PDB file of C-alpha atoms in Angstrom:
ATOM      1  CA  GLN A  26      -5.546-114.683-116.746  1.00 95.00           C
ATOM      2  CA  VAL A  27      -5.936-111.639-118.959  1.00 97.00           C
ATOM      3  CA  GLN A  28      -3.182-109.101-118.448  1.00 98.00           C
ATOM      4  CA  LEU A  29      -2.491-105.787-120.136  1.00 98.00           C
ATOM      5  CA  ALA A  30       0.629-103.792-119.365  1.00 98.00           C
ATOM      6  CA  GLU A  31       1.306-100.281-120.637  1.00 98.00           C
ATOM      7  CA  SER A  32       4.819 -98.912-120.960  1.00 98.00           C
ATOM      8  CA  GLY A  33       6.649 -96.045-122.572  1.00 98.00           C
ATOM      9  CA  GLY A  34       5.328 -93.174-120.506  1.00 97.00           C
ATOM     10  CA  GLY A  35       7.536 -90.469-119.062  1.00 97.00           C
ATOM     11  CA  VAL A  36       8.365 -86.794-119.120  1.00 97.00           C
ATOM     12  CA  VAL A  37       8.607 -85.146-122.533  1.00 98.00           C
ATOM     13  CA  GLN A  38       8.971 -81.563-123.713  1.00 97.00           C
ATOM     14  CA  PRO A  39       6.158 -79.848-125.612  1.00 97.00           C
ATOM     15  CA  GLY A  40       6.277 -80.565-129.327  1.00 96.00           C
ATOM     16  CA  ASN A  41       8.130 -83.838-128.897  1.00 97.00           C
ATOM     17  CA  SER A  42       6.932 -87.384-129.552  1.00 97.00           C
ATOM     18  CA  LEU A  43       6.394 -90.500-127.477  1.00 98.00           C
ATOM     19  CA  ARG A  44       5.339 -94.054-128.285  1.00 98.00           C
ATOM     20  CA  LEU A  45       3.341 -96.032-125.764  1.00 98.00           C
ATOM     21  CA  SER A  46       3.086 -99.825-125.822  1.00 98.00           C
ATOM     22  CA  CYS A  47       0.365-102.114-124.505  1.00 98.00           C
ATOM     23  CA  SER A  48       1.547-105.705-124.098  1.00 98.00           C
ATOM     24  CA  ALA A  49      -1.136-108.349-123.702  1.00 98.00           C
ATOM     25  CA  SER A  50      -1.268-111.925-122.442  1.00 97.00           C
ATOM     26  CA  GLY A  51      -3.769-114.513-121.267  1.00 97.00           C
ATOM     27  CA  PHE A  52      -6.125-114.332-124.247  1.00 97.00           C
ATOM     28  CA  THR A  53      -6.129-114.697-128.012  1.00 97.00           C
ATOM     29  CA  PHE A  54      -4.847-111.233-128.787  1.00 97.00           C
ATOM     30  CA  SER A  55      -5.774-111.286-132.486  1.00 97.00           C
ATOM     31  CA  ASP A  56      -9.459-111.782-131.601  1.00 97.00           C
ATOM     32  CA  TYR A  57      -9.914-108.455-129.797  1.00 97.00           C
ATOM     33  CA  GLY A  58      -9.995-104.777-130.486  1.00 98.00           C
ATOM     34  CA  ILE A  59      -7.948-102.623-128.140  1.00 98.00           C
ATOM     35  CA  HIS A  60      -8.680 -99.111-126.861  1.00 98.00           C
ATOM     36  CA  TRP A  61      -6.498 -96.357-125.461  1.00 98.00           C
ATOM     37  CA  VAL A  62      -8.116 -94.197-122.782  1.00 98.00           C
ATOM     38  CA  ARG A  63      -6.459 -91.370-120.870  1.00 98.00           C
ATOM     39  CA  GLN A  64      -7.132 -89.483-117.658  1.00 98.00           C
ATOM     40  CA  ALA A  65      -5.634 -86.093-116.930  1.00 98.00           C
ATOM     41  CA  PRO A  66      -4.863 -85.318-113.266  1.00 97.00           C
ATOM     42  CA  GLY A  67      -8.109 -84.820-111.349  1.00 96.00           C
ATOM     43  CA  LYS A  68     -10.212 -85.191-114.503  1.00 97.00           C
ATOM     44  CA  GLY A  69     -12.519 -87.790-116.035  1.00 98.00           C
ATOM     45  CA  LEU A  70     -11.852 -90.569-118.487  1.00 98.00           C
ATOM     46  CA  GLU A  71     -11.188 -89.524-122.071  1.00 97.00           C
ATOM     47  CA  TRP A  72     -11.339 -92.041-124.882  1.00 97.00           C
ATOM     48  CA  VAL A  73      -8.361 -91.704-127.241  1.00 97.00           C
ATOM     49  CA  ALA A  74      -8.479 -94.374-129.951  1.00 97.00           C
ATOM     50  CA  VAL A  75      -9.444 -97.931-130.841  1.00 97.00           C
ATOM     51  CA  ILE A  76      -8.000-100.483-133.256  1.00 98.00           C
ATOM     52  CA  SER A  77      -9.840-103.530-134.551  1.00 97.00           C
ATOM     53  CA  TYR A  78      -8.693-107.093-133.959  1.00 97.00           C
ATOM     54  CA  ASP A  79      -6.768-107.231-137.237  1.00 96.00           C
ATOM     55  CA  GLY A  80      -5.644-103.609-137.354  1.00 96.00           C
ATOM     56  CA  SER A  81      -7.735-102.777-140.400  1.00 97.00           C
ATOM     57  CA  ILE A  82     -10.064-100.327-138.652  1.00 97.00           C
ATOM     58  CA  LYS A  83      -8.939 -97.436-136.487  1.00 96.00           C
ATOM     59  CA  TYR A  84     -10.932 -94.658-134.880  1.00 95.00           C
ATOM     60  CA  TYR A  85      -9.698 -91.626-133.003  1.00 95.00           C
ATOM     61  CA  ALA A  86     -11.184 -89.009-130.734  1.00 94.00           C
ATOM     62  CA  ASP A  87     -11.974 -85.943-132.831  1.00 91.00           C
ATOM     63  CA  SER A  88      -9.735 -83.751-130.681  1.00 89.00           C
ATOM     64  CA  LEU A  89      -6.665 -85.897-131.394  1.00 88.00           C
ATOM     65  CA  LYS A  90      -6.864 -86.661-135.085  1.00 69.00           C
ATOM     66  CA  GLY A  91      -3.664 -86.137-136.938  1.00 86.00           C
ATOM     67  CA  ARG A  92      -1.375 -86.169-133.902  1.00 96.00           C
ATOM     68  CA  PHE A  93      -1.882 -89.686-132.511  1.00 97.00           C
ATOM     69  CA  THR A  94      -1.640 -92.990-134.389  1.00 97.00           C
ATOM     70  CA  ILE A  95      -2.702 -96.397-133.113  1.00 97.00           C
ATOM     71  CA  SER A  96      -1.231 -99.618-134.491  1.00 98.00           C
ATOM     72  CA  ARG A  97      -0.788-103.236-133.486  1.00 98.00           C
ATOM     73  CA  ASP A  98       1.498-106.206-133.946  1.00 98.00           C
ATOM     74  CA  ASN A  99      -0.396-109.464-133.568  1.00 97.00           C
ATOM     75  CA  ILE A 100       2.849-111.445-133.514  1.00 97.00           C
ATOM     76  CA  LYS A 101       4.161-109.502-130.537  1.00 98.00           C
ATOM     77  CA  ASN A 102       0.701-109.207-128.887  1.00 98.00           C
ATOM     78  CA  THR A 103       1.237-105.486-128.596  1.00 98.00           C
ATOM     79  CA  VAL A 104      -0.678-102.325-129.432  1.00 98.00           C
ATOM     80  CA  TYR A 105       1.102 -99.013-129.853  1.00 98.00           C
ATOM     81  CA  LEU A 106       0.091 -95.381-129.533  1.00 98.00           C
ATOM     82  CA  GLN A 107       2.396 -92.998-131.372  1.00 98.00           C
ATOM     83  CA  MET A 108       1.913 -89.492-129.994  1.00 98.00           C
ATOM     84  CA  ASN A 109       3.357 -86.550-131.925  1.00 97.00           C
ATOM     85  CA  GLY A 110       3.304 -82.827-131.285  1.00 96.00           C
ATOM     86  CA  LEU A 111       2.666 -83.346-127.594  1.00 97.00           C
ATOM     87  CA  ARG A 112       1.104 -80.525-125.585  1.00 96.00           C
ATOM     88  CA  ALA A 113       0.709 -79.824-121.898  1.00 97.00           C
ATOM     89  CA  ALA A 114      -2.955 -80.828-122.252  1.00 96.00           C
ATOM     90  CA  ASP A 115      -1.821 -84.359-123.189  1.00 97.00           C
ATOM     91  CA  THR A 116      -0.479 -84.868-119.658  1.00 98.00           C
ATOM     92  CA  ALA A 117      -2.389 -87.858-118.309  1.00 98.00           C
ATOM     93  CA  VAL A 118      -2.307 -91.479-117.295  1.00 98.00           C
ATOM     94  CA  TYR A 119      -2.796 -93.558-120.436  1.00 98.00           C
ATOM     95  CA  TYR A 120      -4.638 -96.873-120.157  1.00 98.00           C
ATOM     96  CA  CYS A 121      -5.146 -99.612-122.706  1.00 98.00           C
ATOM     97  CA  GLY A 122      -8.229-101.811-122.556  1.00 98.00           C
ATOM     98  CA  GLN A 123      -9.500-104.985-124.202  1.00 98.00           C
ATOM     99  CA  GLY A 124     -12.694-105.226-126.156  1.00 97.00           C
ATOM    100  CA  THR A 125     -15.897-103.219-126.385  1.00 97.00           C
ATOM    101  CA  PRO A 126     -17.053-102.712-123.711  1.00 97.00           C
ATOM    102  CA  ILE A 127     -13.666-102.682-121.991  1.00 98.00           C
ATOM    103  CA  ARG A 128     -13.565-105.681-119.690  1.00 97.00           C
ATOM    104  CA  TYR A 129      -9.871-105.674-118.926  1.00 98.00           C
ATOM    105  CA  TRP A 130      -7.622-102.680-118.325  1.00 98.00           C
ATOM    106  CA  GLY A 131      -3.921-102.165-117.818  1.00 98.00           C
ATOM    107  CA  GLN A 132      -2.562-100.319-114.807  1.00 97.00           C
ATOM    108  CA  GLY A 133      -1.809 -97.203-116.849  1.00 98.00           C
ATOM    109  CA  THR A 134       1.386 -95.365-117.776  1.00 98.00           C
ATOM    110  CA  PRO A 135       1.841 -91.684-116.883  1.00 98.00           C
ATOM    111  CA  VAL A 136       2.797 -89.125-119.499  1.00 98.00           C
ATOM    112  CA  THR A 137       3.898 -85.643-118.472  1.00 98.00           C
ATOM    113  CA  VAL A 138       4.397 -82.960-121.091  1.00 98.00           C
ATOM    114  CA  SER A 139       6.415 -80.160-119.590  1.00 97.00           C
ATOM    115  CA  SER A 140       9.363 -77.956-120.370  1.00 93.00           C
TER     116      SER A 140
ATOM    117  CA  ASP N  86     -20.346 -87.108-133.039  1.00 82.00           C
ATOM    118  CA  ILE N  87     -22.513 -88.435-130.221  1.00 90.00           C
ATOM    119  CA  GLN N  88     -22.093 -86.587-126.927  1.00 94.00           C
ATOM    120  CA  MET N  89     -22.613 -88.216-123.544  1.00 97.00           C
ATOM    121  CA  THR N  90     -23.760 -86.334-120.456  1.00 98.00           C
ATOM    122  CA  GLN N  91     -24.282 -87.474-116.867  1.00 98.00           C
ATOM    123  CA  SER N  92     -26.175 -86.159-113.889  1.00 97.00           C
ATOM    124  CA  PRO N  93     -25.562 -85.342-111.188  1.00 97.00           C
ATOM    125  CA  SER N  94     -21.836 -84.586-111.292  1.00 97.00           C
ATOM    126  CA  THR N  95     -21.586 -85.242-107.562  1.00 97.00           C
ATOM    127  CA  LEU N  96     -23.917 -87.186-105.327  1.00 96.00           C
ATOM    128  CA  SER N  97     -23.721 -87.310-101.527  1.00 96.00           C
ATOM    129  CA  ALA N  98     -25.310 -90.377 -99.985  1.00 96.00           C
ATOM    130  CA  SER N  99     -25.264 -92.624 -96.937  1.00 96.00           C
ATOM    131  CA  VAL N 100     -24.704 -96.343 -96.583  1.00 96.00           C
ATOM    132  CA  GLY N 101     -27.968 -98.111 -97.351  1.00 96.00           C
ATOM    133  CA  ASP N 102     -29.306 -95.390 -99.646  1.00 97.00           C
ATOM    134  CA  ARG N 103     -30.721 -96.132-103.085  1.00 97.00           C
ATOM    135  CA  VAL N 104     -28.673 -94.199-105.629  1.00 97.00           C
ATOM    136  CA  THR N 105     -29.537 -93.401-109.241  1.00 98.00           C
ATOM    137  CA  ILE N 106     -27.231 -91.883-111.837  1.00 98.00           C
ATOM    138  CA  THR N 107     -28.456 -90.750-115.235  1.00 98.00           C
ATOM    139  CA  CYS N 108     -26.603 -90.794-118.534  1.00 98.00           C
ATOM    140  CA  ARG N 109     -27.939 -89.175-121.697  1.00 98.00           C
ATOM    141  CA  ALA N 110     -26.800 -89.511-125.307  1.00 97.00           C
ATOM    142  CA  SER N 111     -27.202 -86.703-127.838  1.00 96.00           C
ATOM    143  CA  ARG N 112     -28.956 -89.126-130.174  1.00 96.00           C
ATOM    144  CA  SER N 113     -30.108 -92.725-130.065  1.00 96.00           C
ATOM    145  CA  ILE N 114     -27.491 -95.322-129.236  1.00 96.00           C
ATOM    146  CA  THR N 115     -30.017 -98.164-128.798  1.00 96.00           C
ATOM    147  CA  THR N 116     -28.472-100.124-125.868  1.00 97.00           C
ATOM    148  CA  TRP N 117     -24.805 -99.693-126.785  1.00 98.00           C
ATOM    149  CA  LEU N 118     -23.841 -98.419-123.364  1.00 98.00           C
ATOM    150  CA  ALA N 119     -21.600 -99.508-120.518  1.00 98.00           C
ATOM    151  CA  TRP N 120     -21.128 -98.332-116.937  1.00 98.00           C
ATOM    152  CA  TYR N 121     -17.822 -98.331-115.084  1.00 98.00           C
ATOM    153  CA  GLN N 122     -16.744 -97.701-111.507  1.00 98.00           C
ATOM    154  CA  GLN N 123     -13.399 -96.073-110.803  1.00 98.00           C
ATOM    155  CA  LYS N 124     -11.602 -95.567-107.516  1.00 98.00           C
ATOM    156  CA  PRO N 125      -8.717 -93.111-107.055  1.00 96.00           C
ATOM    157  CA  GLY N 126      -5.458 -94.302-108.582  1.00 95.00           C
ATOM    158  CA  LYS N 127      -7.059 -97.391-110.111  1.00 97.00           C
ATOM    159  CA  ALA N 128      -8.201 -98.415-113.570  1.00 98.00           C
ATOM    160  CA  PRO N 129     -11.956 -98.437-114.169  1.00 98.00           C
ATOM    161  CA  ASN N 130     -13.991-101.583-113.587  1.00 98.00           C
ATOM    162  CA  LEU N 131     -16.840-102.670-115.873  1.00 98.00           C
ATOM    163  CA  LEU N 132     -20.175-102.948-114.048  1.00 98.00           C
ATOM    164  CA  ILE N 133     -22.895-103.032-116.719  1.00 98.00           C
ATOM    165  CA  TYR N 134     -22.812-103.642-120.465  1.00 98.00           C
ATOM    166  CA  ASP N 135     -25.461-103.462-123.181  1.00 98.00           C
ATOM    167  CA  ALA N 136     -27.221-100.943-120.911  1.00 98.00           C
ATOM    168  CA  SER N 137     -28.674-103.534-118.526  1.00 98.00           C
ATOM    169  CA  SER N 138     -26.509-106.671-118.398  1.00 98.00           C
ATOM    170  CA  LEU N 139     -24.615-107.204-115.157  1.00 98.00           C
ATOM    171  CA  GLU N 140     -20.958-108.036-115.652  1.00 98.00           C
ATOM    172  CA  SER N 141     -19.842-111.313-114.099  1.00 97.00           C
ATOM    173  CA  GLY N 142     -18.686-110.884-110.508  1.00 97.00           C
ATOM    174  CA  VAL N 143     -20.401-107.539-109.985  1.00 98.00           C
ATOM    175  CA  PRO N 144     -22.769-107.431-106.988  1.00 98.00           C
ATOM    176  CA  SER N 145     -26.458-107.625-107.810  1.00 98.00           C
ATOM    177  CA  ARG N 146     -27.157-104.322-106.033  1.00 98.00           C
ATOM    178  CA  PHE N 147     -25.946-102.699-109.245  1.00 98.00           C
ATOM    179  CA  SER N 148     -28.418-102.513-112.116  1.00 98.00           C
ATOM    180  CA  GLY N 149     -28.747-100.636-115.370  1.00 98.00           C
ATOM    181  CA  SER N 150     -31.697 -99.664-117.495  1.00 98.00           C
ATOM    182  CA  GLY N 151     -32.666 -97.519-120.435  1.00 98.00           C
ATOM    183  CA  SER N 152     -32.357 -97.369-124.190  1.00 96.00           C
ATOM    184  CA  GLU N 153     -32.101 -94.890-127.047  1.00 97.00           C
ATOM    185  CA  THR N 154     -30.960 -91.684-125.335  1.00 97.00           C
ATOM    186  CA  GLU N 155     -31.593 -92.078-121.599  1.00 98.00           C
ATOM    187  CA  PHE N 156     -29.969 -94.555-119.256  1.00 98.00           C
ATOM    188  CA  THR N 157     -29.719 -95.079-115.521  1.00 98.00           C
ATOM    189  CA  LEU N 158     -27.367 -96.857-113.163  1.00 98.00           C
ATOM    190  CA  THR N 159     -28.944 -97.791-109.843  1.00 98.00           C
ATOM    191  CA  ILE N 160     -27.282 -98.989-106.677  1.00 98.00           C
ATOM    192  CA  SER N 161     -30.088-100.488-104.607  1.00 97.00           C
ATOM    193  CA  SER N 162     -28.389-100.216-101.216  1.00 97.00           C
ATOM    194  CA  LEU N 163     -25.145 -98.259-101.141  1.00 97.00           C
ATOM    195  CA  GLN N 164     -22.242-100.057 -99.478  1.00 96.00           C
ATOM    196  CA  PRO N 165     -18.982 -98.561 -98.133  1.00 95.00           C
ATOM    197  CA  ASP N 166     -17.074-100.027-101.091  1.00 96.00           C
ATOM    198  CA  ASP N 167     -19.324 -98.174-103.551  1.00 97.00           C
ATOM    199  CA  PHE N 168     -18.019 -94.675-102.852  1.00 94.00           C
ATOM    200  CA  ALA N 169     -16.306 -93.993-106.147  1.00 97.00           C
ATOM    201  CA  THR N 170     -16.748 -92.248-109.490  1.00 98.00           C
ATOM    202  CA  TYR N 171     -19.053 -93.743-112.103  1.00 98.00           C
ATOM    203  CA  TYR N 172     -18.820 -93.281-115.851  1.00 98.00           C
ATOM    204  CA  CYS N 173     -21.070 -94.235-118.720  1.00 98.00           C
ATOM    205  CA  GLN N 174     -19.560 -95.004-122.118  1.00 98.00           C
ATOM    206  CA  HIS N 175     -21.057 -95.341-125.557  1.00 97.00           C
ATOM    207  CA  TYR N 176     -19.544 -98.178-127.534  1.00 96.00           C
ATOM    208  CA  ASN N 177     -18.132 -95.648-130.015  1.00 91.00           C
ATOM    209  CA  GLY N 178     -15.660 -94.882-127.242  1.00 90.00           C
ATOM    210  CA  TYR N 179     -16.838 -91.622-125.736  1.00 94.00           C
ATOM    211  CA  PHE N 180     -17.361 -91.421-121.976  1.00 97.00           C
ATOM    212  CA  GLY N 181     -19.696 -89.312-119.940  1.00 98.00           C
ATOM    213  CA  PRO N 182     -18.060 -86.767-117.605  1.00 98.00           C
ATOM    214  CA  GLY N 183     -18.527 -88.939-114.524  1.00 98.00           C
ATOM    215  CA  THR N 184     -20.536 -88.903-111.300  1.00 98.00           C
ATOM    216  CA  LYS N 185     -18.698 -88.890-107.998  1.00 98.00           C
ATOM    217  CA  VAL N 186     -20.543 -90.652-105.180  1.00 98.00           C
ATOM    218  CA  ASP N 187     -19.292 -89.474-101.822  1.00 94.00           C
ATOM    219  CA  ILE N 188     -20.264 -89.815 -98.198  1.00 87.00           C
ATOM    220  CA  LYS N 189     -22.989 -87.531 -96.886  1.00 87.00           C
TER     221      LYS N 189
END
């Protein structure tokens, strides 16, 4: 069955960096685009970024451009989200999801930005 | 970029009620729209795609309609398991702000 598992979350100080991973199994990974979506505590869903099946096309939420970078490794069946210059407002649970629309979601990894 | 809005932000209803949630796009998105249900502490679950297609395994009391800039999600007879927050999403990624359905 399709499984997505996020990892790499944790507590980080403002201004620092973090790299999240989304490991996938149960489907032909190189056939699907992958999204990152986040949810701040008590808030709604916020789309972060998407990468195409082959990694050639990437889109980002306007509010995040320049700080976050999405990439993928189709040998390792993994998508990454490199997050730089983290701010308190980036505190959230980060989910990865398969396809458009998103049919399968991971369980999420929490990121807390705090001094 | 295209902005998504939803109304109402909160909806109080009883079991058996017919519930309608509206999603609007700032410009035409044809039928490139999905609806999700989310319960506290859980990842979202896809209900409707392409504005009106029911995702496999989703109960038939859920339905979607609309095109261009105005869309609706309807629950024909609200069940206890349906109390949750609902989001629309344009296929460019952006979500609406959500509609919380709670118990009247």
